Every structure is written in C-alpha cells, then in structure tokens.
Short mmCIF file of C-alpha atoms and ligand atoms in Angstrom, two decimals:
data_model
loop_
_atom_site.label_atom_id
_atom_site.label_comp_id
_atom_site.label_asym_id
_atom_site.label_seq_id
_atom_site.Cartn_x
_atom_site.Cartn_y
_atom_site.Cartn_z
CA MET A 172 0.22 23.15 13.61
CA ALA A 173 1.55 19.83 12.40
CA SER A 174 -1.01 17.72 10.54
CA PRO A 175 -1.90 14.40 12.21
CA ALA A 176 -0.18 12.74 9.26
CA SER A 177 3.21 14.10 10.13
CA GLN A 178 2.86 13.57 13.87
CA PRO A 179 4.74 10.71 15.49
CA LEU A 180 2.62 7.65 16.19
CA THR A 181 1.55 7.21 19.77
CA HIS A 182 0.08 4.27 21.59
CA ASP A 183 -2.91 6.38 22.73
CA ALA A 184 -3.66 7.81 19.28
CA ILE A 185 -3.77 4.33 17.74
CA GLN A 186 -5.76 2.71 20.52
CA ALA A 187 -8.31 5.56 20.64
CA LEU A 188 -9.20 4.73 17.02
CA LEU A 189 -9.46 0.93 17.40
CA ARG A 190 -12.83 -0.74 16.75
CA THR A 191 -11.43 -4.26 17.04
CA LYS A 192 -12.15 -6.89 19.70
CA THR A 193 -8.58 -8.13 20.13
CA PHE A 194 -6.31 -6.94 17.31
CA GLY A 195 -4.14 -4.12 18.64
CA ARG A 196 -5.56 -4.21 22.18
CA THR A 197 -2.08 -5.35 23.17
CA LEU A 198 0.13 -2.95 21.25
CA HIS A 199 3.91 -2.51 21.28
CA LEU A 200 5.13 0.68 19.65
CA PHE A 201 8.86 1.07 18.96
CA GLN A 202 10.91 3.92 17.53
CA GLU A 203 13.13 1.47 15.68
CA VAL A 204 13.35 -2.29 15.37
CA SER A 205 15.21 -4.62 13.05
CA SER A 206 11.85 -5.75 11.69
CA THR A 207 8.38 -5.76 13.21
CA ASN A 208 7.98 -9.42 12.18
CA HIS A 209 11.16 -10.30 14.07
CA GLU A 210 9.93 -8.43 17.16
CA ALA A 211 6.47 -10.04 16.92
CA MET A 212 8.08 -13.47 16.55
CA LYS A 213 10.04 -12.93 19.79
CA LEU A 214 6.93 -11.73 21.62
CA ALA A 215 4.88 -14.67 20.33
CA GLN A 216 7.56 -17.11 21.49
CA GLN A 217 7.29 -15.51 24.94
CA GLY A 218 3.52 -16.15 24.92
CA ALA A 219 2.06 -12.85 23.67
CA PRO A 220 -1.72 -13.22 23.16
CA ASP A 221 -3.65 -13.51 19.90
CA GLY A 222 -4.00 -10.12 18.20
CA THR A 223 -0.86 -8.62 19.73
CA VAL A 224 0.46 -5.93 17.40
CA VAL A 225 3.96 -4.53 16.91
CA VAL A 226 4.29 -1.13 15.24
CA ALA A 227 7.56 0.70 14.58
CA GLU A 228 8.47 4.14 13.27
CA ALA A 229 11.45 2.63 11.43
CA GLN A 230 12.95 -0.76 10.56
CA THR A 231 16.67 -1.25 10.17
CA ALA A 232 16.26 -4.62 8.44
CA GLY A 233 12.71 -4.59 7.05
CA LYS A 234 12.03 -7.90 5.31
CA GLY A 235 10.25 -8.80 2.09
CA ARG A 236 9.74 -12.26 0.68
CA LEU A 237 12.75 -14.54 0.16
CA GLY A 238 14.96 -12.47 2.46
CA ARG A 239 14.60 -9.30 0.34
CA ARG A 240 14.93 -5.94 2.02
CA TRP A 241 12.03 -3.59 2.63
CA TYR A 242 13.09 0.06 2.62
CA SER A 243 11.73 1.42 5.90
CA PRO A 244 12.69 5.05 6.61
CA PRO A 245 11.56 6.65 9.89
CA GLY A 246 8.49 8.72 10.62
CA ALA A 247 6.49 8.54 7.40
CA ASN A 248 5.26 5.03 6.73
CA LEU A 249 3.69 2.03 8.31
CA TYR A 250 5.47 -1.08 9.58
CA CYS A 251 3.17 -3.33 11.54
CA SER A 252 2.94 -7.02 12.49
CA VAL A 253 0.05 -8.94 14.04
CA ILE A 254 0.26 -12.23 15.94
CA LEU A 255 -2.49 -14.71 15.02
CA ARG A 256 -2.98 -17.67 17.31
CA ASN A 257 -6.51 -18.80 16.49
CA GLN A 258 -6.51 -21.41 13.79
CA PRO A 259 -9.21 -23.60 12.28
CA THR A 260 -9.51 -27.09 13.65
CA ASP A 261 -9.93 -28.50 10.13
CA ASP A 262 -8.17 -27.55 6.88
CA LEU A 263 -5.22 -25.78 8.49
CA ALA A 264 -3.27 -26.07 5.24
CA GLY A 265 -6.03 -24.33 3.27
CA TRP A 266 -6.19 -21.55 5.86
CA LEU A 267 -2.42 -21.05 5.83
CA SER A 268 -2.24 -20.87 2.05
CA VAL A 269 -5.09 -18.37 1.68
CA LEU A 270 -4.26 -16.15 4.69
CA PRO A 271 -1.50 -14.12 2.93
CA LEU A 272 -3.83 -13.33 0.02
CA LEU A 273 -6.69 -12.41 2.32
CA SER A 274 -4.38 -10.20 4.38
CA ALA A 275 -3.53 -8.30 1.20
CA VAL A 276 -7.25 -7.79 0.50
CA ALA A 277 -7.71 -6.53 4.07
CA VAL A 278 -4.88 -4.00 3.69
CA ALA A 279 -6.19 -2.82 0.31
CA LYS A 280 -9.64 -2.27 1.80
CA ALA A 281 -8.17 -0.39 4.75
CA VAL A 282 -6.27 1.95 2.41
CA GLN A 283 -9.54 2.60 0.62
CA LEU A 284 -11.33 3.28 3.90
CA ALA A 285 -8.67 5.51 5.46
CA ALA A 286 -7.30 7.31 2.40
CA GLY A 287 -9.90 6.99 -0.36
CA LEU A 288 -7.42 5.20 -2.62
CA THR A 289 -8.28 1.80 -4.13
CA PRO A 290 -5.09 -0.24 -4.56
CA SER A 291 -4.79 -3.29 -6.73
CA LEU A 292 -2.97 -6.51 -5.91
CA LYS A 293 -0.19 -8.32 -7.69
CA TRP A 294 -0.08 -12.03 -6.99
CA PRO A 295 0.65 -13.13 -4.36
CA ASN A 296 0.57 -10.15 -2.03
CA ASP A 297 2.04 -6.94 -3.42
CA ILE A 298 -0.13 -3.88 -2.94
CA LEU A 299 0.00 -1.60 -5.97
CA ALA A 300 -1.22 1.76 -7.20
CA GLY A 301 -1.11 1.55 -10.97
CA ASP A 302 2.08 -0.35 -11.70
CA ARG A 303 3.94 1.00 -8.69
CA LYS A 304 4.34 -0.74 -5.38
CA LEU A 305 2.67 0.77 -2.32
CA GLY A 306 3.25 -2.06 0.08
CA GLY A 307 3.84 -5.71 0.72
CA LEU A 308 3.03 -8.44 3.19
CA LEU A 309 5.13 -11.08 4.81
CA CYS A 310 3.39 -13.94 6.62
CA GLU A 311 5.62 -16.15 8.74
CA SER A 312 4.50 -19.12 10.78
CA SER A 313 5.97 -21.03 13.64
CA LEU A 314 5.41 -24.73 13.39
CA SER A 315 5.68 -27.26 16.13
CA GLY A 316 5.35 -30.77 14.77
CA PRO A 317 2.24 -31.00 12.60
CA THR A 318 0.59 -27.95 14.19
CA THR A 319 1.15 -24.25 13.70
CA THR A 320 1.60 -22.46 16.96
CA PHE A 321 1.14 -18.96 15.55
CA VAL A 322 1.30 -16.91 12.38
CA ILE A 323 2.71 -13.40 12.05
CA VAL A 324 1.13 -11.15 9.43
CA GLY A 325 3.56 -8.31 8.65
CA VAL A 326 2.62 -5.24 6.64
CA GLY A 327 4.95 -2.63 5.16
CA LEU A 328 3.18 0.28 3.49
CA ASN A 329 4.52 3.49 2.01
CA VAL A 330 2.21 6.12 3.43
CA ASN A 331 3.72 9.61 3.46
CA SER A 332 7.13 9.02 1.83
CA HIS A 333 7.99 11.16 -1.17
CA ARG A 334 8.95 9.36 -4.36
CA ALA A 335 12.05 11.49 -4.65
CA ASP A 336 13.28 10.13 -1.31
CA PHE A 337 13.11 6.47 -2.30
CA PRO A 338 16.47 4.81 -2.99
CA GLU A 339 17.37 4.90 -6.65
CA ASP A 340 16.84 1.18 -7.28
CA ILE A 341 13.14 1.38 -6.36
CA ARG A 342 12.37 5.03 -7.24
CA ASP A 343 10.69 4.10 -10.51
CA LEU A 344 8.86 1.12 -9.01
CA ALA A 345 7.55 2.47 -5.71
CA THR A 346 4.94 5.00 -4.65
CA SER A 347 3.15 6.05 -1.47
CA VAL A 348 -0.44 6.70 -0.46
CA ALA A 349 0.26 10.45 -0.19
CA GLU A 350 1.90 10.54 -3.61
CA GLU A 351 -1.19 8.92 -5.11
CA THR A 352 -3.84 10.99 -3.35
CA GLY A 353 -1.92 14.26 -3.23
CA ARG A 354 -2.45 14.65 0.50
CA PRO A 355 -0.87 13.25 3.65
CA CYS A 356 -2.55 10.32 5.33
CA ASP A 357 -3.09 9.89 9.07
CA ARG A 358 -1.07 6.79 9.93
CA ALA A 359 -2.93 6.06 13.17
CA GLN A 360 -6.22 5.91 11.25
CA LEU A 361 -4.67 3.67 8.66
CA ILE A 362 -3.34 1.26 11.30
CA ALA A 363 -6.76 1.16 12.99
CA ALA A 364 -8.43 0.46 9.63
CA ILE A 365 -5.94 -2.32 8.79
CA LEU A 366 -6.45 -4.00 12.16
CA TRP A 367 -10.23 -3.78 11.77
CA GLU A 368 -10.22 -5.31 8.30
CA LEU A 369 -7.68 -7.98 9.24
CA GLU A 370 -9.68 -8.99 12.30
CA GLN A 371 -12.89 -9.25 10.25
CA TYR A 372 -11.20 -11.49 7.69
CA ALA A 373 -9.30 -13.57 10.21
CA GLU A 374 -12.54 -14.26 12.12
CA ALA A 375 -14.52 -15.12 9.01
CA LEU A 376 -11.74 -17.31 7.68
CA LEU A 377 -11.84 -19.42 10.83
CA THR A 378 -15.39 -20.54 10.23
CA ARG A 379 -15.77 -20.51 6.45
CA ARG A 380 -14.00 -22.39 3.68
CA PRO A 381 -10.85 -20.47 2.62
CA ASP A 382 -11.64 -20.76 -1.10
CA LEU A 383 -14.88 -18.80 -0.58
CA PHE A 384 -12.80 -15.65 -0.10
CA LEU A 385 -10.77 -15.88 -3.25
CA GLY A 386 -13.39 -14.17 -5.44
CA GLU A 387 -12.75 -11.02 -3.47
CA TYR A 388 -9.00 -11.37 -3.99
CA ALA A 389 -9.49 -11.99 -7.72
CA ARG A 390 -11.51 -8.78 -8.11
CA LEU A 391 -8.55 -6.71 -6.86
CA CYS A 392 -5.78 -8.77 -8.48
CA THR A 393 -4.52 -7.12 -11.66
CA THR A 394 -2.20 -10.06 -12.37
CA LEU A 395 -5.24 -11.95 -13.70
CA GLY A 396 -5.80 -11.57 -17.41
CA ARG A 397 -2.24 -10.36 -17.94
CA ARG A 398 0.70 -11.91 -19.63
CA VAL A 399 3.28 -12.85 -17.01
CA ARG A 400 6.79 -14.18 -16.67
CA VAL A 401 7.22 -16.46 -13.68
CA SER A 402 10.57 -17.42 -12.14
CA LEU A 403 10.27 -20.75 -10.39
CA SER A 404 12.79 -22.47 -8.18
CA GLY A 405 15.73 -24.08 -9.95
CA ASP A 406 16.08 -21.18 -12.41
CA ARG A 407 12.97 -22.33 -14.29
CA LEU A 408 11.19 -19.57 -16.21
CA LEU A 409 7.80 -19.69 -17.83
CA GLU A 410 5.67 -17.22 -19.73
CA GLY A 411 1.97 -17.23 -20.34
CA LEU A 412 -1.39 -15.79 -19.45
CA ALA A 413 -2.37 -15.49 -15.77
CA ASP A 414 -5.74 -17.16 -15.83
CA SER A 415 -7.22 -17.53 -12.35
CA ILE A 416 -6.59 -18.29 -8.70
CA ALA A 417 -6.77 -21.95 -7.64
CA PRO A 418 -8.68 -22.89 -4.45
CA ASP A 419 -5.37 -23.04 -2.51
CA GLY A 420 -4.36 -19.52 -3.62
CA SER A 421 -1.95 -20.67 -6.35
CA LEU A 422 -1.79 -18.70 -9.59
CA ARG A 423 -3.02 -20.65 -12.64
CA VAL A 424 -1.02 -19.78 -15.73
CA THR A 425 -1.81 -20.92 -19.27
CA CYS A 426 1.69 -21.37 -20.60
CA ASP A 427 2.88 -20.22 -24.01
CA PRO A 428 3.88 -23.06 -26.38
CA SER A 429 7.50 -21.92 -25.91
CA SER A 430 7.05 -22.63 -22.17
CA GLY A 431 5.62 -26.08 -22.79
CA GLY A 432 1.92 -25.12 -23.13
CA GLY A 433 -0.80 -26.34 -20.78
CA MET A 434 -1.92 -25.02 -17.42
CA VAL A 435 0.49 -24.68 -14.51
CA GLU A 436 -0.44 -23.88 -10.91
CA VAL A 437 2.25 -21.68 -9.37
CA ARG A 438 2.38 -21.99 -5.59
CA ALA A 439 5.51 -19.91 -5.09
CA GLY A 440 7.44 -17.85 -7.58
CA ASP A 441 8.33 -14.39 -8.74
CA VAL A 442 5.87 -12.89 -11.16
CA VAL A 443 6.56 -10.06 -13.58
CA HIS A 444 3.63 -8.41 -15.34
CA LEU A 445 4.51 -8.25 -19.05
CA ARG A 446 3.23 -5.50 -21.30
P1 ATP B 44 8.23 -8.11 -6.53
O1 ATP B 44 7.88 -6.74 -6.03
O2 ATP B 44 9.28 -8.06 -7.59
O3 ATP B 44 7.04 -8.93 -6.90
P2 ATP B 44 8.41 -9.45 -4.02
O4 ATP B 44 6.94 -9.64 -4.02
O5 ATP B 44 9.23 -10.64 -3.71
O6 ATP B 44 8.96 -8.84 -5.38
P3 ATP B 44 8.62 -8.15 -1.56
O7 ATP B 44 9.26 -9.26 -0.90
O8 ATP B 44 7.19 -7.87 -1.21
O9 ATP B 44 8.76 -8.25 -3.10
O10 ATP B 44 9.45 -6.81 -1.35
C1 ATP B 44 10.83 -6.70 -1.61
C2 ATP B 44 11.10 -5.93 -2.88
O11 ATP B 44 10.31 -4.74 -2.96
C3 ATP B 44 12.53 -5.43 -2.90
O12 ATP B 44 13.34 -6.36 -3.55
C4 ATP B 44 12.47 -4.09 -3.67
O13 ATP B 44 12.52 -4.29 -5.05
C5 ATP B 44 11.08 -3.60 -3.36
N1 ATP B 44 11.01 -2.64 -2.23
C6 ATP B 44 11.78 -2.59 -1.11
N2 ATP B 44 11.35 -1.61 -0.28
C7 ATP B 44 10.29 -1.04 -0.89
C8 ATP B 44 9.42 0.02 -0.53
N3 ATP B 44 9.52 0.68 0.62
N4 ATP B 44 8.44 0.33 -1.40
C9 ATP B 44 8.27 -0.32 -2.57
N5 ATP B 44 9.06 -1.34 -2.97
C10 ATP B 44 10.07 -1.70 -2.13
#
C-alpha cells in the first residue's frame, strides 16, 4: 500500500486534518499552476475571502524573491499560498514588515510539529536544515492607495524530494524534510500544521505589537551571530557581523572597517553566511 506521504493530495484529506477557524476552509487544489501566489492573487482580486488557500501539486513558474525561480517538481513537495485580508487598524507598516518573518517562524514550527525536524531560519525568510535550504516564503501585497487590500503568504517547501533529483545548480544547496529525517512526510498533515501555525500568528499579530514577536524569530535565526556578506541595491556590498533584528524586522549588521564600520540596518538585501 502506498504511504500517505506518496499519495496525491486531496481536498478531503487536507480539510479533514484542519484545526483552523478560517485558514484553508476555502481551499483550491490544482494539479499544476504557474505559481500558487499568482493563482491566489487572481482569486483575491475576484474577492476570495480571508484565509483562502491555494495548493498545487506542481508549479511551472514557482517564484522566489526578486523574480527568482523556485524549483517545483510534481507530487512530492508543498506549494501553498494563503490570502490574508485582516489587517491591523494601526501600525500597518510594522505589521507588513514583520509578517514575512513571522510566517517563516510559523512554517518552521509546523515542520517541527508534523515531521519532528527543527529547521533554522536565514534572514529574512529562508527555511534551512543545517546549511541547506528546505523552503522559502514569498509575501506579496496588493496596495490600493495608502491601504493594503490583501497580502498573499506563499510557501514552497521541499518535503519528499530526493537530493539526487534536484537540478544541478541547487543540488549542493537544497534538501528536503524526508532527506533530513530519513522518512517520508505526510504532506496533508504538514499543510494542516502550517495553516494552524500561520492562523495563530496572524491572529496574534493583529492585536499585539509586531516587535513583540521578533524574539521568537531571533531564536530560530542562525544568521545572527554570524559573519555575513550582504548585497544591497546598486551593487553595494558589505561584510560584517549579523548582530540582531531591528523592531521593523531589518537585519542589524556591525560592519567591518573595510565596509565602513558602524551599524547598518538592512531592510532588503541578499545575505550570504560566511564561514
Ligand atoms: P538565497 O537562498 O540565496 O538567500 P533568496 O532568499 O533570494 O536567496 P528565494 O527567493 O527564497 O531565495 O529562492 C530562490 C532561490 O532558491 C533560487 O535562486 C535557487 O538558488 C534556490 N532554489 C530554487 N528552488 C529551490 C528548491 N526547490 N529548494 C531549495 N532551493 C531552491
């Protein structure tokens, strides 16, 4: 008999495991989409309710940050996007800047719950096992004037893929939950756990100050305390020690003298962990 891990995802299997109030109660499951974020964006623009979830067995144009591609083969992994419509009435900017980091914490906790593996996080929202990448998040928002109409939280996670099957350019950088634990992981349980954790955080983040959550992020973030190289816009590079997370989710780096010294708060940039 096929293990649940290798079975195709079904709407019923996922919904039977949900403990959430709204996340995933409206669920769209596709065999293949360009990207679940793209599909969720279309649904949100057509008025899909808060907590609507898009799951796909494969993505033909899975997206990472800055238009990068996310390798998304069929049948083994998790590609999932959630539409968030509820936003705080005050400090929307603080909420928006912390949400991607908190979503990464939620996914890490869900992996721990469903698979017994504790991932770490690389700033801002890579999900790692050791130095290899297990997953990533892509948060996209739709703005209308000064207000945000909705945010999409997209998750791509390598669950049951074999390392040997990854494309050559990421084979030495990527891993999967099954590779790390040595056993296949039930994807429906993992989706239910992610939606549960995300809903808990999203609810709490509506009523509490965003910066109160960053301690939890910092505990999982292995960028902190490491030497890093950061590529900033305009081809600017800096090297230094990743010191802490600022209240808005930026990475504070104490720069080497060769990078000008002093403390810099990086809001957006590519970070490489140096040895
Ligand atoms: P970095 O991982 O260098 O910090 P990033 O945070 O910008 O980059 P993402 O946008 O999250 O990365 O993901 C895109 C990058 O991840 C790709 O450029 C590729 O190197 C790598 N990648 C693509 N698909 C996968 C996958 N399935 N598993 C692990 N890594 C992947």
